[in-house]
PDB file of C-alpha atoms in Angstrom:
ATOM      1  CA  MET A   1       0.358  -0.589 -20.625  1.00  0.00           C
ATOM      2  CA  VAL A   2      -2.550  -3.027 -20.211  1.00  0.00           C
ATOM      3  CA  PRO A   3      -2.073  -6.250 -22.206  1.00  0.00           C
ATOM      4  CA  ARG A   4      -4.425  -6.567 -25.182  1.00  0.00           C
ATOM      5  CA  SER A   5      -6.201  -9.508 -23.559  1.00  0.00           C
ATOM      6  CA  MET A   6      -6.643  -7.424 -20.402  1.00  0.00           C
ATOM      7  CA  LYS A   7      -8.304  -4.330 -21.884  1.00  0.00           C
ATOM      8  CA  THR A   8     -10.621  -2.730 -19.395  1.00  0.00           C
ATOM      9  CA  GLY A   9     -14.349  -2.981 -19.852  1.00  0.00           C
ATOM     10  CA  ASN A  10     -17.148  -4.922 -18.197  1.00  0.00           C
ATOM     11  CA  GLY A  11     -15.072  -6.788 -15.622  1.00  0.00           C
ATOM     12  CA  VAL A  12     -12.673  -8.259 -18.188  1.00  0.00           C
ATOM     13  CA  ILE A  13      -9.740  -8.472 -15.769  1.00  0.00           C
ATOM     14  CA  VAL A  14     -11.740 -10.118 -12.985  1.00  0.00           C
ATOM     15  CA  SER A  15     -13.320 -12.513 -15.502  1.00  0.00           C
ATOM     16  CA  ARG A  16      -9.893 -13.490 -16.783  1.00  0.00           C
ATOM     17  CA  ILE A  17      -8.662 -14.066 -13.221  1.00  0.00           C
ATOM     18  CA  ALA A  18     -11.595 -16.444 -12.703  1.00  0.00           C
ATOM     19  CA  GLU A  19     -10.758 -18.190 -15.976  1.00  0.00           C
ATOM     20  CA  TYR A  20      -7.113 -18.724 -15.013  1.00  0.00           C
ATOM     21  CA  ARG A  21      -7.716 -19.419 -11.336  1.00  0.00           C
ATOM     22  CA  ASP A  22      -7.856 -23.258 -11.470  1.00  0.00           C
ATOM     23  CA  ALA A  23      -4.528 -23.455 -13.329  1.00  0.00           C
ATOM     24  CA  MET A  24      -2.692 -21.308 -10.767  1.00  0.00           C
ATOM     25  CA  PRO A  25      -0.496 -22.641  -7.956  1.00  0.00           C
ATOM     26  CA  GLU A  26      -2.120 -22.564  -4.523  1.00  0.00           C
ATOM     27  CA  ALA A  27      -0.436 -19.334  -3.383  1.00  0.00           C
ATOM     28  CA  LEU A  28      -1.636 -17.535  -6.511  1.00  0.00           C
ATOM     29  CA  SER A  29      -5.107 -19.073  -6.456  1.00  0.00           C
ATOM     30  CA  ARG A  30      -5.666 -17.651  -2.948  1.00  0.00           C
ATOM     31  CA  ILE A  31      -4.881 -14.195  -4.304  1.00  0.00           C
ATOM     32  CA  ALA A  32      -7.221 -14.835  -7.238  1.00  0.00           C
ATOM     33  CA  ASP A  33     -10.059 -15.831  -4.889  1.00  0.00           C
ATOM     34  CA  LEU A  34      -9.571 -12.665  -2.856  1.00  0.00           C
ATOM     35  CA  VAL A  35      -9.581 -10.362  -5.878  1.00  0.00           C
ATOM     36  CA  ILE A  36     -12.581 -12.121  -7.443  1.00  0.00           C
ATOM     37  CA  SER A  37     -14.561 -11.711  -4.222  1.00  0.00           C
ATOM     38  CA  GLN A  38     -13.405  -8.108  -3.653  1.00  0.00           C
ATOM     39  CA  PRO A  39     -12.374  -6.583  -7.012  1.00  0.00           C
ATOM     40  CA  ALA A  40     -11.795  -3.121  -5.502  1.00  0.00           C
ATOM     41  CA  LEU A  41      -9.384  -4.410  -2.855  1.00  0.00           C
ATOM     42  CA  PRO A  42      -6.169  -3.958  -4.912  1.00  0.00           C
ATOM     43  CA  VAL A  43      -7.045  -0.305  -5.511  1.00  0.00           C
ATOM     44  CA  GLU A  44      -6.936   0.449  -1.789  1.00  0.00           C
ATOM     45  CA  SER A  45      -4.319  -2.112  -0.696  1.00  0.00           C
ATOM     46  CA  THR A  46      -0.555  -2.142  -0.713  1.00  0.00           C
ATOM     47  CA  ILE A  47       1.138  -5.235  -2.103  1.00  0.00           C
ATOM     48  CA  THR A  48       1.948  -6.270   1.482  1.00  0.00           C
ATOM     49  CA  ASP A  49      -1.636  -5.765   2.628  1.00  0.00           C
ATOM     50  CA  LEU A  50      -3.022  -7.819  -0.251  1.00  0.00           C
ATOM     51  CA  ALA A  51      -0.507 -10.601   0.362  1.00  0.00           C
ATOM     52  CA  GLU A  52      -1.367 -10.755   4.068  1.00  0.00           C
ATOM     53  CA  ARG A  53      -5.115 -10.814   3.355  1.00  0.00           C
ATOM     54  CA  ALA A  54      -4.561 -13.727   0.943  1.00  0.00           C
ATOM     55  CA  GLY A  55      -2.217 -15.587   3.281  1.00  0.00           C
ATOM     56  CA  SER A  56       0.514 -15.243   0.705  1.00  0.00           C
ATOM     57  CA  SER A  57       3.652 -13.142   0.112  1.00  0.00           C
ATOM     58  CA  PRO A  58       4.456  -9.960  -1.859  1.00  0.00           C
ATOM     59  CA  ALA A  59       6.567 -12.065  -4.241  1.00  0.00           C
ATOM     60  CA  SER A  60       3.535 -14.272  -4.934  1.00  0.00           C
ATOM     61  CA  VAL A  61       1.441 -11.176  -5.656  1.00  0.00           C
ATOM     62  CA  THR A  62       4.049 -10.065  -8.166  1.00  0.00           C
ATOM     63  CA  ARG A  63       3.979 -13.505  -9.817  1.00  0.00           C
ATOM     64  CA  PHE A  64       0.170 -13.357  -9.850  1.00  0.00           C
ATOM     65  CA  CYS A  65       0.292 -10.038 -11.724  1.00  0.00           C
ATOM     66  CA  ARG A  66       2.855 -11.383 -14.185  1.00  0.00           C
ATOM     67  CA  ALA A  67       0.693 -14.461 -14.805  1.00  0.00           C
ATOM     68  CA  LEU A  68      -2.048 -12.080 -15.933  1.00  0.00           C
ATOM     69  CA  GLY A  69       0.304 -10.272 -18.309  1.00  0.00           C
ATOM     70  CA  PHE A  70       1.239  -7.276 -16.197  1.00  0.00           C
ATOM     71  CA  THR A  71       4.836  -6.311 -15.408  1.00  0.00           C
ATOM     72  CA  GLY A  72       4.065  -5.853 -11.718  1.00  0.00           C
ATOM     73  CA  TYR A  73       1.600  -4.850  -9.022  1.00  0.00           C
ATOM     74  CA  PRO A  74       1.508  -1.098  -9.805  1.00  0.00           C
ATOM     75  CA  GLN A  75       0.413  -1.779 -13.400  1.00  0.00           C
ATOM     76  CA  PHE A  76      -2.191  -4.310 -12.238  1.00  0.00           C
ATOM     77  CA  ARG A  77      -3.631  -1.831  -9.725  1.00  0.00           C
ATOM     78  CA  VAL A  78      -3.932   0.933 -12.320  1.00  0.00           C
ATOM     79  CA  ALA A  79      -5.626  -1.416 -14.789  1.00  0.00           C
ATOM     80  CA  ILE A  80      -8.164  -2.794 -12.350  1.00  0.00           C
ATOM     81  CA  ALA A  81      -8.832   0.671 -10.916  1.00  0.00           C
ATOM     82  CA  THR A  82      -9.508   1.967 -14.421  1.00  0.00           C
ATOM     83  CA  GLU A  83     -11.823  -0.950 -15.092  1.00  0.00           C
ATOM     84  CA  LEU A  84     -13.760  -0.281 -11.923  1.00  0.00           C
ATOM     85  CA  GLY A  85     -13.837   3.467 -12.536  1.00  0.00           C
ATOM     86  CA  HIS A  86     -12.007   4.192  -9.296  1.00  0.00           C
ATOM     87  CA  LEU A  87      -9.250   6.444 -10.568  1.00  0.00           C
ATOM     88  CA  ALA A  88     -10.574   9.438  -8.687  1.00  0.00           C
ATOM     89  CA  ALA A  89      -8.208  12.032  -7.272  1.00  0.00           C
ATOM     90  CA  ASP A  90      -7.979  10.344  -3.848  1.00  0.00           C
ATOM     91  CA  SER A  91      -7.239   6.920  -5.337  1.00  0.00           C
ATOM     92  CA  ALA A  92      -4.643   8.332  -7.711  1.00  0.00           C
ATOM     93  CA  TRP A  93      -2.971  10.138  -4.806  1.00  0.00           C
ATOM     94  CA  ARG A  94      -2.818   6.996  -2.655  1.00  0.00           C
ATOM     95  CA  MET A  95      -1.517   4.868  -5.521  1.00  0.00           C
ATOM     96  CA  ASP A  96       1.167   7.265  -6.773  1.00  0.00           C
ATOM     97  CA  ILE A  97       2.103   9.366  -3.743  1.00  0.00           C
ATOM     98  CA  GLY A  98       1.217   6.976  -0.931  1.00  0.00           C
ATOM     99  CA  ALA A  99      -1.101   6.806   2.052  1.00  0.00           C
ATOM    100  CA  GLU A 100       1.660   8.154   4.343  1.00  0.00           C
ATOM    101  CA  PHE A 101       1.323  11.628   2.841  1.00  0.00           C
ATOM    102  CA  LYS A 102      -2.048  13.403   2.886  1.00  0.00           C
ATOM    103  CA  PRO A 103      -3.001  16.330   0.640  1.00  0.00           C
ATOM    104  CA  THR A 104      -3.917  18.307   3.758  1.00  0.00           C
ATOM    105  CA  ASP A 105      -0.662  17.685   5.651  1.00  0.00           C
ATOM    106  CA  SER A 106       1.361  20.722   6.709  1.00  0.00           C
ATOM    107  CA  PRO A 107       4.859  21.177   5.209  1.00  0.00           C
ATOM    108  CA  GLU A 108       6.338  20.285   8.601  1.00  0.00           C
ATOM    109  CA  THR A 109       4.336  17.026   8.716  1.00  0.00           C
ATOM    110  CA  ILE A 110       5.401  16.171   5.166  1.00  0.00           C
ATOM    111  CA  LEU A 111       9.034  16.810   6.114  1.00  0.00           C
ATOM    112  CA  ARG A 112       8.843  14.666   9.258  1.00  0.00           C
ATOM    113  CA  THR A 113       7.053  11.808   7.477  1.00  0.00           C
ATOM    114  CA  LEU A 114       9.432  11.942   4.521  1.00  0.00           C
ATOM    115  CA  LEU A 115      12.474  11.801   6.783  1.00  0.00           C
ATOM    116  CA  ASN A 116      11.036   8.784   8.597  1.00  0.00           C
ATOM    117  CA  VAL A 117      10.417   6.994   5.282  1.00  0.00           C
ATOM    118  CA  HIS A 118      14.003   7.565   4.152  1.00  0.00           C
ATOM    119  CA  VAL A 119      15.520   6.590   7.489  1.00  0.00           C
ATOM    120  CA  ARG A 120      13.415   3.402   7.670  1.00  0.00           C
ATOM    121  CA  SER A 121      14.457   2.506   4.137  1.00  0.00           C
ATOM    122  CA  LEU A 122      18.173   2.885   4.880  1.00  0.00           C
ATOM    123  CA  GLU A 123      17.979   1.126   8.258  1.00  0.00           C
ATOM    124  CA  ALA A 124      16.014  -1.786   6.819  1.00  0.00           C
ATOM    125  CA  THR A 125      18.537  -2.065   3.998  1.00  0.00           C
ATOM    126  CA  ARG A 126      21.405  -2.087   6.484  1.00  0.00           C
ATOM    127  CA  GLU A 127      19.766  -4.808   8.557  1.00  0.00           C
ATOM    128  CA  GLY A 128      19.002  -7.020   5.574  1.00  0.00           C
ATOM    129  CA  ILE A 129      22.153  -6.645   3.498  1.00  0.00           C
ATOM    130  CA  ASP A 130      24.144  -9.836   2.873  1.00  0.00           C
ATOM    131  CA  MET A 131      27.707  -8.716   3.596  1.00  0.00           C
ATOM    132  CA  ASP A 132      29.191 -11.965   2.300  1.00  0.00           C
ATOM    133  CA  ALA A 133      27.485 -11.351  -1.031  1.00  0.00           C
ATOM    134  CA  VAL A 134      28.626  -7.722  -1.153  1.00  0.00           C
ATOM    135  CA  GLY A 135      32.186  -8.789  -0.374  1.00  0.00           C
ATOM    136  CA  ARG A 136      32.096 -11.419  -3.112  1.00  0.00           C
ATOM    137  CA  VAL A 137      30.955  -8.852  -5.673  1.00  0.00           C
ATOM    138  CA  ALA A 138      33.543  -6.278  -4.530  1.00  0.00           C
ATOM    139  CA  ARG A 139      36.381  -8.774  -4.909  1.00  0.00           C
ATOM    140  CA  ALA A 140      35.139  -9.853  -8.324  1.00  0.00           C
ATOM    141  CA  ILE A 141      34.920  -6.255  -9.582  1.00  0.00           C
ATOM    142  CA  ALA A 142      38.366  -5.344  -8.215  1.00  0.00           C
ATOM    143  CA  ALA A 143      39.864  -8.299 -10.121  1.00  0.00           C
ATOM    144  CA  SER A 144      37.750  -7.906 -13.277  1.00  0.00           C
ATOM    145  CA  ASP A 145      38.717  -6.822 -16.777  1.00  0.00           C
ATOM    146  CA  HIS A 146      35.323  -5.293 -17.564  1.00  0.00           C
ATOM    147  CA  VAL A 147      32.174  -4.250 -15.696  1.00  0.00           C
ATOM    148  CA  ASP A 148      28.793  -3.594 -17.318  1.00  0.00           C
ATOM    149  CA  VAL A 149      26.016  -1.825 -15.404  1.00  0.00           C
ATOM    150  CA  TYR A 150      22.480  -2.010 -16.846  1.00  0.00           C
ATOM    151  CA  GLY A 151      19.526   0.145 -15.841  1.00  0.00           C
ATOM    152  CA  LEU A 152      16.515   1.797 -17.468  1.00  0.00           C
ATOM    153  CA  GLY A 153      14.340   4.726 -16.457  1.00  0.00           C
ATOM    154  CA  GLY A 154      15.118   5.935 -12.948  1.00  0.00           C
ATOM    155  CA  SER A 155      17.656   3.127 -12.523  1.00  0.00           C
ATOM    156  CA  ALA A 156      19.664   4.449 -15.478  1.00  0.00           C
ATOM    157  CA  GLY A 157      20.874   7.414 -13.418  1.00  0.00           C
ATOM    158  CA  ILE A 158      21.853   5.104 -10.571  1.00  0.00           C
ATOM    159  CA  ALA A 159      23.783   2.861 -12.979  1.00  0.00           C
ATOM    160  CA  LEU A 160      25.590   5.848 -14.518  1.00  0.00           C
ATOM    161  CA  GLU A 161      26.598   7.267 -11.138  1.00  0.00           C
ATOM    162  CA  PHE A 162      28.069   3.912 -10.077  1.00  0.00           C
ATOM    163  CA  GLN A 163      29.917   3.611 -13.395  1.00  0.00           C
ATOM    164  CA  ARG A 164      31.424   7.091 -12.938  1.00  0.00           C
ATOM    165  CA  ARG A 165      32.659   6.288  -9.451  1.00  0.00           C
ATOM    166  CA  MET A 166      34.236   3.014 -10.523  1.00  0.00           C
ATOM    167  CA  HIS A 167      35.863   4.709 -13.520  1.00  0.00           C
ATOM    168  CA  ARG A 168      37.624   7.191 -11.206  1.00  0.00           C
ATOM    169  CA  ILE A 169      39.450   4.384  -9.399  1.00  0.00           C
ATOM    170  CA  GLY A 170      40.453   2.684 -12.628  1.00  0.00           C
ATOM    171  CA  ILE A 171      37.709   0.094 -13.131  1.00  0.00           C
ATOM    172  CA  ASN A 172      36.884  -0.488 -16.793  1.00  0.00           C
ATOM    173  CA  ALA A 173      33.171   0.111 -16.278  1.00  0.00           C
ATOM    174  CA  HIS A 174      30.354   0.992 -18.687  1.00  0.00           C
ATOM    175  CA  ALA A 175      26.730   1.953 -18.001  1.00  0.00           C
ATOM    176  CA  TRP A 176      24.021   0.996 -20.498  1.00  0.00           C
ATOM    177  CA  SER A 177      20.437   2.279 -20.603  1.00  0.00           C
ATOM    178  CA  ASP A 178      19.706   1.344 -24.217  1.00  0.00           C
ATOM    179  CA  VAL A 179      18.870  -2.334 -24.603  1.00  0.00           C
ATOM    180  CA  HIS A 180      20.489  -2.630 -28.054  1.00  0.00           C
ATOM    181  CA  ASP A 181      23.792  -1.170 -26.866  1.00  0.00           C
ATOM    182  CA  GLY A 182      23.586  -3.132 -23.636  1.00  0.00           C
ATOM    183  CA  LEU A 183      22.982  -6.462 -25.357  1.00  0.00           C
ATOM    184  CA  ALA A 184      25.844  -5.776 -27.800  1.00  0.00           C
ATOM    185  CA  SER A 185      28.153  -5.206 -24.830  1.00  0.00           C
ATOM    186  CA  ALA A 186      26.757  -8.097 -22.777  1.00  0.00           C
ATOM    187  CA  VAL A 187      27.462 -10.686 -25.465  1.00  0.00           C
ATOM    188  CA  LEU A 188      31.164  -9.722 -25.380  1.00  0.00           C
ATOM    189  CA  GLN A 189      31.598 -10.436 -21.675  1.00  0.00           C
ATOM    190  CA  ASP A 190      33.461 -13.452 -20.287  1.00  0.00           C
ATOM    191  CA  GLU A 191      34.462 -15.067 -17.020  1.00  0.00           C
ATOM    192  CA  ASN A 192      36.686 -12.072 -16.205  1.00  0.00           C
ATOM    193  CA  SER A 193      33.704  -9.707 -16.342  1.00  0.00           C
ATOM    194  CA  VAL A 194      31.041  -8.575 -13.895  1.00  0.00           C
ATOM    195  CA  ALA A 195      27.575  -7.504 -15.037  1.00  0.00           C
ATOM    196  CA  ILE A 196      25.222  -5.574 -12.747  1.00  0.00           C
ATOM    197  CA  GLY A 197      21.503  -5.104 -13.364  1.00  0.00           C
ATOM    198  CA  VAL A 198      19.788  -2.314 -11.407  1.00  0.00           C
ATOM    199  CA  SER A 199      16.003  -2.650 -11.143  1.00  0.00           C
ATOM    200  CA  SER A 200      13.856  -1.524  -8.211  1.00  0.00           C
ATOM    201  CA  THR A 201      11.007  -3.899  -8.998  1.00  0.00           C
ATOM    202  CA  GLY A 202      13.228  -6.599 -10.455  1.00  0.00           C
ATOM    203  CA  GLN A 203      10.764  -6.955 -13.345  1.00  0.00           C
ATOM    204  CA  THR A 204      12.194  -4.599 -16.011  1.00  0.00           C
ATOM    205  CA  ASN A 205      12.296  -6.791 -19.089  1.00  0.00           C
ATOM    206  CA  GLU A 206      15.169  -5.047 -20.889  1.00  0.00           C
ATOM    207  CA  THR A 207      17.409  -4.997 -17.821  1.00  0.00           C
ATOM    208  CA  VAL A 208      16.764  -8.694 -17.243  1.00  0.00           C
ATOM    209  CA  GLN A 209      17.569  -9.421 -20.897  1.00  0.00           C
ATOM    210  CA  MET A 210      20.900  -7.608 -20.727  1.00  0.00           C
ATOM    211  CA  LEU A 211      21.916  -9.255 -17.456  1.00  0.00           C
ATOM    212  CA  SER A 212      20.857 -12.682 -18.740  1.00  0.00           C
ATOM    213  CA  GLN A 213      22.942 -12.251 -21.885  1.00  0.00           C
ATOM    214  CA  ALA A 214      26.014 -11.247 -19.876  1.00  0.00           C
ATOM    215  CA  ALA A 215      25.534 -14.253 -17.574  1.00  0.00           C
ATOM    216  CA  ALA A 216      25.257 -16.561 -20.580  1.00  0.00           C
ATOM    217  CA  ALA A 217      28.549 -15.117 -21.888  1.00  0.00           C
ATOM    218  CA  GLY A 218      30.268 -16.052 -18.616  1.00  0.00           C
ATOM    219  CA  ALA A 219      30.139 -12.837 -16.537  1.00  0.00           C
ATOM    220  CA  LEU A 220      29.307 -12.840 -12.833  1.00  0.00           C
ATOM    221  CA  ALA A 221      25.706 -11.551 -12.904  1.00  0.00           C
ATOM    222  CA  VAL A 222      24.678  -9.279 -10.028  1.00  0.00           C
ATOM    223  CA  ALA A 223      21.164  -7.960  -9.349  1.00  0.00           C
ATOM    224  CA  ILE A 224      20.477  -4.779  -7.364  1.00  0.00           C
ATOM    225  CA  THR A 225      16.785  -4.975  -6.463  1.00  0.00           C
ATOM    226  CA  HIS A 226      14.343  -4.754  -3.573  1.00  0.00           C
ATOM    227  CA  ASP A 227      12.951  -8.250  -4.178  1.00  0.00           C
ATOM    228  CA  ASP A 228      15.267 -11.255  -3.947  1.00  0.00           C
ATOM    229  CA  GLU A 229      12.502 -13.426  -5.437  1.00  0.00           C
ATOM    230  CA  SER A 230      12.031 -11.174  -8.463  1.00  0.00           C
ATOM    231  CA  TRP A 231      12.720 -12.021 -12.094  1.00  0.00           C
ATOM    232  CA  ILE A 232      16.110 -10.289 -12.167  1.00  0.00           C
ATOM    233  CA  ALA A 233      17.166 -12.044  -8.948  1.00  0.00           C
ATOM    234  CA  ASP A 234      16.274 -15.374 -10.556  1.00  0.00           C
ATOM    235  CA  VAL A 235      18.727 -14.832 -13.442  1.00  0.00           C
ATOM    236  CA  ALA A 236      21.536 -13.389 -11.275  1.00  0.00           C
ATOM    237  CA  ASP A 237      24.376 -15.261  -9.608  1.00  0.00           C
ATOM    238  CA  VAL A 238      24.287 -12.800  -6.697  1.00  0.00           C
ATOM    239  CA  SER A 239      21.383 -10.604  -5.561  1.00  0.00           C
ATOM    240  CA  LEU A 240      22.065  -7.534  -3.422  1.00  0.00           C
ATOM    241  CA  THR A 241      18.756  -6.518  -1.893  1.00  0.00           C
ATOM    242  CA  MET A 242      17.734  -3.120  -0.636  1.00  0.00           C
ATOM    243  CA  ALA A 243      14.590  -2.628   1.404  1.00  0.00           C
ATOM    244  CA  ALA A 244      11.321  -1.319   0.056  1.00  0.00           C
ATOM    245  CA  PRO A 245      10.744   1.947   1.920  1.00  0.00           C
ATOM    246  CA  VAL A 246       7.086   1.423   2.823  1.00  0.00           C
ATOM    247  CA  GLY A 247       4.403  -1.259   2.662  1.00  0.00           C
ATOM    248  CA  TYR A 248       4.502  -1.310  -1.118  1.00  0.00           C
ATOM    249  CA  LEU A 249       7.043  -0.185  -3.659  1.00  0.00           C
ATOM    250  CA  ARG A 250       6.609   2.999  -5.647  1.00  0.00           C
ATOM    251  CA  PRO A 251       9.363   2.749  -8.272  1.00  0.00           C
ATOM    252  CA  ASP A 252       9.799   6.545  -8.504  1.00  0.00           C
ATOM    253  CA  ASP A 253      10.061   7.013  -4.735  1.00  0.00           C
ATOM    254  CA  MET A 254      13.347   8.792  -4.002  1.00  0.00           C
ATOM    255  CA  SER A 255      13.865   6.671  -0.887  1.00  0.00           C
ATOM    256  CA  VAL A 256      14.092   3.655  -3.214  1.00  0.00           C
ATOM    257  CA  LYS A 257      16.889   5.377  -5.113  1.00  0.00           C
ATOM    258  CA  HIS A 258      18.636   6.316  -1.877  1.00  0.00           C
ATOM    259  CA  ALA A 259      18.543   2.684  -0.787  1.00  0.00           C
ATOM    260  CA  GLN A 260      20.024   1.686  -4.162  1.00  0.00           C
ATOM    261  CA  LEU A 261      22.756   4.314  -3.813  1.00  0.00           C
ATOM    262  CA  PHE A 262      23.420   3.162  -0.250  1.00  0.00           C
ATOM    263  CA  VAL A 263      24.082  -0.403  -1.425  1.00  0.00           C
ATOM    264  CA  LEU A 264      26.191   0.745  -4.378  1.00  0.00           C
ATOM    265  CA  ASP A 265      28.155   3.193  -2.216  1.00  0.00           C
ATOM    266  CA  LEU A 266      28.964   0.351   0.183  1.00  0.00           C
ATOM    267  CA  LEU A 267      30.043  -1.771  -2.760  1.00  0.00           C
ATOM    268  CA  TYR A 268      32.207   1.063  -4.141  1.00  0.00           C
ATOM    269  CA  LEU A 269      34.015   1.556  -0.818  1.00  0.00           C
ATOM    270  CA  LEU A 270      34.741  -2.160  -0.503  1.00  0.00           C
ATOM    271  CA  ILE A 271      36.077  -2.195  -4.070  1.00  0.00           C
ATOM    272  CA  ALA A 272      38.335   0.774  -3.272  1.00  0.00           C
ATOM    273  CA  GLN A 273      39.636  -1.081  -0.204  1.00  0.00           C
ATOM    274  CA  GLN A 274      40.509  -4.076  -2.359  1.00  0.00           C
ATOM    275  CA  MET A 275      42.702  -1.877  -4.577  1.00  0.00           C
ATOM    276  CA  PHE A 276      43.790   0.784  -2.090  1.00  0.00           C
ATOM    277  CA  GLU A 277      47.090   1.919  -3.622  1.00  0.00           C
ATOM    278  CA  PRO A 278      46.065   2.123  -7.304  1.00  0.00           C
ATOM    279  CA  ALA A 279      42.679   3.545  -6.323  1.00  0.00           C
ATOM    280  CA  THR A 280      44.171   6.389  -4.284  1.00  0.00           C
ATOM    281  CA  ARG A 281      46.709   7.204  -7.041  1.00  0.00           C
ATOM    282  CA  ARG A 282      43.907   7.432  -9.566  1.00  0.00           C
ATOM    283  CA  LEU A 283      41.707   9.541  -7.304  1.00  0.00           C
ATOM    284  CA  VAL A 284      44.548  12.036  -6.892  1.00  0.00           C
ATOM    285  CA  ALA A 285      45.231  12.012 -10.637  1.00  0.00           C
ATOM    286  CA  THR A 286      41.602  12.602 -11.564  1.00  0.00           C
ATOM    287  CA  ALA A 287      41.231  15.335  -8.953  1.00  0.00           C
ATOM    288  CA  THR A 288      44.341  17.063 -10.287  1.00  0.00           C
ATOM    289  CA  ALA A 289      43.051  16.830 -13.847  1.00  0.00           C
ATOM    290  CA  VAL A 290      39.907  18.823 -13.054  1.00  0.00           C
ATOM    291  CA  SER A 291      41.309  21.128 -10.362  1.00  0.00           C
ATOM    292  CA  SER A 292      41.980  24.061 -12.710  1.00  0.00           C
ATOM    293  CA  HIS A 293      38.296  24.144 -13.628  1.00  0.00           C
ATOM    294  CA  ARG A 294      37.151  24.819 -10.064  1.00  0.00           C
ATOM    295  CA  ARG A 295      37.020  28.148  -8.312  1.00  0.00           C
ATOM    296  CA  PRO A 296      39.023  28.515  -5.097  1.00  0.00           C
ATOM    297  CA  ARG A 297      36.998  28.979  -1.958  1.00  0.00           C
ATOM    298  CA  THR A 298      36.740  32.579  -0.813  1.00  0.00           C
ATOM    299  CA  SER A 299      36.068  34.004   2.608  1.00  0.00           C
ATOM    300  CA  ARG A 300      33.141  36.297   3.286  1.00  0.00           C
ATOM    301  CA  SER A 301      35.547  39.226   3.100  1.00  0.00           C
ATOM    302  CA  GLY A 302      36.409  38.233  -0.444  1.00  0.00           C
ATOM    303  CA  GLY A 303      39.855  36.763   0.264  1.00  0.00           C
ATOM    304  CA  THR A 304      41.041  33.252  -0.563  1.00  0.00           C
ATOM    305  CA  ASP A 305      40.190  30.360   1.732  1.00  0.00           C
ATOM    306  CA  ALA A 306      41.770  31.011   5.126  1.00  0.00           C
ATOM    307  CA  ALA A 307      42.088  27.266   5.672  1.00  0.00           C
ATOM    308  CA  LEU A 308      45.061  27.203   3.286  1.00  0.00           C
ATOM    309  CA  ASP A 309      48.442  27.376   5.022  1.00  0.00           C
ATOM    310  CA  ASP A 310      50.274  30.661   4.773  1.00  0.00           C
ATOM    311  CA  ASP A 311      53.158  29.025   2.931  1.00  0.00           C
ATOM    312  CA  THR A 312      50.845  27.373   0.407  1.00  0.00           C
ATOM    313  CA  PRO A 313      51.147  29.133  -2.964  1.00  0.00           C
ATOM    314  CA  ASP A 314      47.935  30.899  -3.915  1.00  0.00           C
ATOM    315  CA  HIS A 315      47.028  29.626  -7.375  1.00  0.00           C
ATOM    316  CA  SER A 316      43.896  31.486  -8.356  1.00  0.00           C
ATOM    317  CA  ASP A 317      42.873  28.800 -10.820  1.00  0.00           C
ATOM    318  CA  ASP A 318      43.849  25.845  -8.642  1.00  0.00           C
ATOM    319  CA  TYR A 319      41.906  24.009  -5.999  1.00  0.00           C
ATOM    320  CA  SER A 320      43.030  22.164  -2.924  1.00  0.00           C
ATOM    321  CA  LEU A 321      43.166  18.428  -3.569  1.00  0.00           C
ATOM    322  CA  ASP A 322      41.947  17.972  -0.018  1.00  0.00           C
ATOM    323  CA  HIS A 323      38.546  19.263  -1.137  1.00  0.00           C
ATOM    324  CA  SER A 324      38.338  18.187  -4.756  1.00  0.00           C
ATOM    325  CA  HIS A 325      36.875  14.761  -4.029  1.00  0.00           C
ATOM    326  CA  ASP A 326      34.196  16.290  -1.788  1.00  0.00           C
ATOM    327  CA  GLN A 327      33.267  18.724  -4.529  1.00  0.00           C
ATOM    328  CA  GLU A 328      33.159  15.923  -7.079  1.00  0.00           C
ATOM    329  CA  ALA A 329      30.721  13.987  -4.930  1.00  0.00           C
ATOM    330  CA  ALA A 330      28.540  17.043  -4.481  1.00  0.00           C
ATOM    331  CA  SER A 331      28.417  17.966  -8.151  1.00  0.00           C
TER     332      SER A 331
END
């Protein structure tokens, strides 16, 4: 949503940038000068491209957009594109889908490009992850009395999946996607709690509010974001950063979510290591609890799974515990 003072019209956004320019820090004023001189540039540029052209950084571009009342660069680009009348099909495609994928690409090219984007995202995340920070968070969660996980929109599903995995190994974890419920839980946290805010951009107001409230109540505040200079990283005690998959961040890009899941999966495994014996007991117990609700594997000939030993009783409603965890992860 465009702020009321930034409604599109006859160059209102660019005029406001000029008005605010002298009060901006140097890094932001360079961005302002660039946009004033070339108003269409943000429409065609990634956040990284714009930052490089201005001799600044992507984090400074984000702060520049926030100073103008926008939540981030994507919202600023849409607003200025609308003002300039540039939201044609090609521009919309580049802004929402990305310049890596062309409308005329073959399915094979799309597949190859998509795989490269996902692989680069995961490899960059691996290279940049702070293992000391991940270890600190894992130890804190393993020893905690309560864990809150906050996330809205696409991050809500990520938060819920992490909560479910922690719950299976006995962590008292709760996922919140409603800000009212999340704030009510956050205020009850203490020094024996861990609070995790999941936000790709790091600028989601409600997620920041919930994490800030939990931190104020004494919880260890953890941010999962792609930008360690973002708003949510500023309010967190620990920031676990995953890589943006391409030159600029598209919040709905699945490779962003895969990078988030990669970091959280690493965190989950380190937590499970910290509490190996109780974790494995609980995994077996939870697998047993749901085993009667799963079909046994059958061979192509229609018989039961040949992988079962001959002396293993054939319970038609049971399921091998050796496979139940795999099935749980795939469901």
